[in-house]
Short mmCIF file of C-alpha atoms in Angstrom, two decimals:
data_model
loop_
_atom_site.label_atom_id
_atom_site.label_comp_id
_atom_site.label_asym_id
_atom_site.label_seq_id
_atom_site.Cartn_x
_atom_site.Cartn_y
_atom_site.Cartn_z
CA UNK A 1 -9.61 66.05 -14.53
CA UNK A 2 -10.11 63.48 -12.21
CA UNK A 3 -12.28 63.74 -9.03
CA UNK A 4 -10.28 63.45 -5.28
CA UNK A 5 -13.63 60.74 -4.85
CA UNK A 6 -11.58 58.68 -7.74
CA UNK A 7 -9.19 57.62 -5.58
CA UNK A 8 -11.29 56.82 -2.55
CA UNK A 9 -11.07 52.20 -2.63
CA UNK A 10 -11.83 51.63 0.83
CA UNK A 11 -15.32 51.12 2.20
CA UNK A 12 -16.15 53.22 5.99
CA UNK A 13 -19.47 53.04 7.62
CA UNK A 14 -20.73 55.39 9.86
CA UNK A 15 -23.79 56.62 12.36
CA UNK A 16 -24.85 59.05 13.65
CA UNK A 17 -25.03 59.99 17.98
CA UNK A 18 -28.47 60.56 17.90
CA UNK A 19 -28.78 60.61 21.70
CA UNK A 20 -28.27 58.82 25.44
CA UNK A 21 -29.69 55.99 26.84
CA UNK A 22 -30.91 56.25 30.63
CA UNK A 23 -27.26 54.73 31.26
CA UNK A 24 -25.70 57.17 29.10
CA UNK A 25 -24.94 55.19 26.52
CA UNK A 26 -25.00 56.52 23.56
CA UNK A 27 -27.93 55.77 20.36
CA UNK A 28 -27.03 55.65 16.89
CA UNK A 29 -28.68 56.06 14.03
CA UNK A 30 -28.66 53.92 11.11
CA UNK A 31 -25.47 53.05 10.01
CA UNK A 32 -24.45 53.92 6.43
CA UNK A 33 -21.16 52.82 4.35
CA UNK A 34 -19.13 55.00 1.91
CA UNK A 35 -16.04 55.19 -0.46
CA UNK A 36 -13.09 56.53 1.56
CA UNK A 37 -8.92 56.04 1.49
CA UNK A 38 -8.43 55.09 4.86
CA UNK A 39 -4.79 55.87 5.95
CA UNK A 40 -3.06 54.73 8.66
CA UNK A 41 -1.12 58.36 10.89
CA UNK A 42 0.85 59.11 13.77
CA UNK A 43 0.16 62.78 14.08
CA UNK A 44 -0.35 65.40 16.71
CA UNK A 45 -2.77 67.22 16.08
CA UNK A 46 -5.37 70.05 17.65
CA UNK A 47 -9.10 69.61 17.82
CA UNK A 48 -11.73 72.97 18.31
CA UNK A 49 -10.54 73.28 21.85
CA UNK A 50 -7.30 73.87 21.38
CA UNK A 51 -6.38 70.08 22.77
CA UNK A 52 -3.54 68.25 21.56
CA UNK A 53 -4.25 64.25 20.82
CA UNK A 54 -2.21 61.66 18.94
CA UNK A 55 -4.36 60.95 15.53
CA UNK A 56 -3.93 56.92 14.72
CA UNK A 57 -5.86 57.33 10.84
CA UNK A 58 -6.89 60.40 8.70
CA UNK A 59 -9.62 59.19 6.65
CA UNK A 60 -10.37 61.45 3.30
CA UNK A 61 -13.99 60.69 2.08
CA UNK A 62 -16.97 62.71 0.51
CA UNK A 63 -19.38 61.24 3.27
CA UNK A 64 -20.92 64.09 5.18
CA UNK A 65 -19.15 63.35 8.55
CA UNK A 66 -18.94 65.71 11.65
CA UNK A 67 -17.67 65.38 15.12
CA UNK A 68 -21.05 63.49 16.27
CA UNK A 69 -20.71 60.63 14.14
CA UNK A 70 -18.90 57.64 14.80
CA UNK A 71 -17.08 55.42 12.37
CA UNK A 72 -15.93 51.84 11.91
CA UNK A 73 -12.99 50.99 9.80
CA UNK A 74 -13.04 48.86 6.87
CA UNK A 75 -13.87 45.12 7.94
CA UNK A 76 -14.82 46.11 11.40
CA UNK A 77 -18.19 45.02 12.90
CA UNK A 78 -20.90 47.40 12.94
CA UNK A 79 -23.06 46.33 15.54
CA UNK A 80 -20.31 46.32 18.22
CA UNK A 81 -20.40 50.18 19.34
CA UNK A 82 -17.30 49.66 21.36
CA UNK A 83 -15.68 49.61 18.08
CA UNK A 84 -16.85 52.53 16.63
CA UNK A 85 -13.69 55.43 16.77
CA UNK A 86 -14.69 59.00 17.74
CA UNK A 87 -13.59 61.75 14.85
CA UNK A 88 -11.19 64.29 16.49
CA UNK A 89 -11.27 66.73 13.52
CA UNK A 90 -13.48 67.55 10.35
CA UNK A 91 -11.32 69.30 7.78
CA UNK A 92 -13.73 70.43 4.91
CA UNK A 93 -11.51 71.37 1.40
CA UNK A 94 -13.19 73.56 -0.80
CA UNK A 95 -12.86 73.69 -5.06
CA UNK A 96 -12.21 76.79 -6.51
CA UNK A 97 -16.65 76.74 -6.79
CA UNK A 98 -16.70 76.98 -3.20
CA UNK A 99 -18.09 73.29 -2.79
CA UNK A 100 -17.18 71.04 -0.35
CA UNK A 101 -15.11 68.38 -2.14
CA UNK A 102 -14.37 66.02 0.31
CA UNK A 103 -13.50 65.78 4.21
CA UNK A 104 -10.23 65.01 5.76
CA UNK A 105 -11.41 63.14 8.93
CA UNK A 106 -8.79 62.84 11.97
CA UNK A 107 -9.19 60.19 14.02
#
């Protein structure tokens, strides 16, 4: 059977908030790239707090990605932070094992 991580041609990368700055801006950490199928959504959708936002892509990936990490799209430039898109929501599906698969990240 083929794995969900088969499907995944798109390249993400991604960091880490690792901290702020004396400005409050934040620090990443390094900045790593993985597979992913990046797809383009208009959705509404709910994060933890129970607050509605308009999601623009849902991203599916086996990357370890929470809420603190920040991602660039495929082709964007790393090493502009103002780029960098804030995850909304981490949805974590499960195999019938109990492992995490892959993540189905809102952004």
């Amino acid at each position: 059977m083929a794995s969900p991580s088969d499907r995944f041609r798109q390249i993400i990368s991604y960091a880490l908030v690792t901290g702020r700055d004396a400005h409050g801006k934040p620090t990443l950490g390094a900045v790593t790239s993985a597979r992913a199928r990046v797809q383009p959504s208009r959705r509404l959708i709910r994060d933890a707090g129970g607050n509605e936002h308009l999601a623009s892509h849902v991203i599916y990936t086996d990357a370890p990605l929470t809420l603190l990490h920040r991602l660039w799209l495929p082709g964007e430039d790393t090493s502009d932070f103002n780029r960098a898109r804030r995850p909304v929501a981490v949805d974590e599906l499960v195999d019938g094992a109990g492992m995490v698969r892959f993540r189905k990240v809102w952004l």
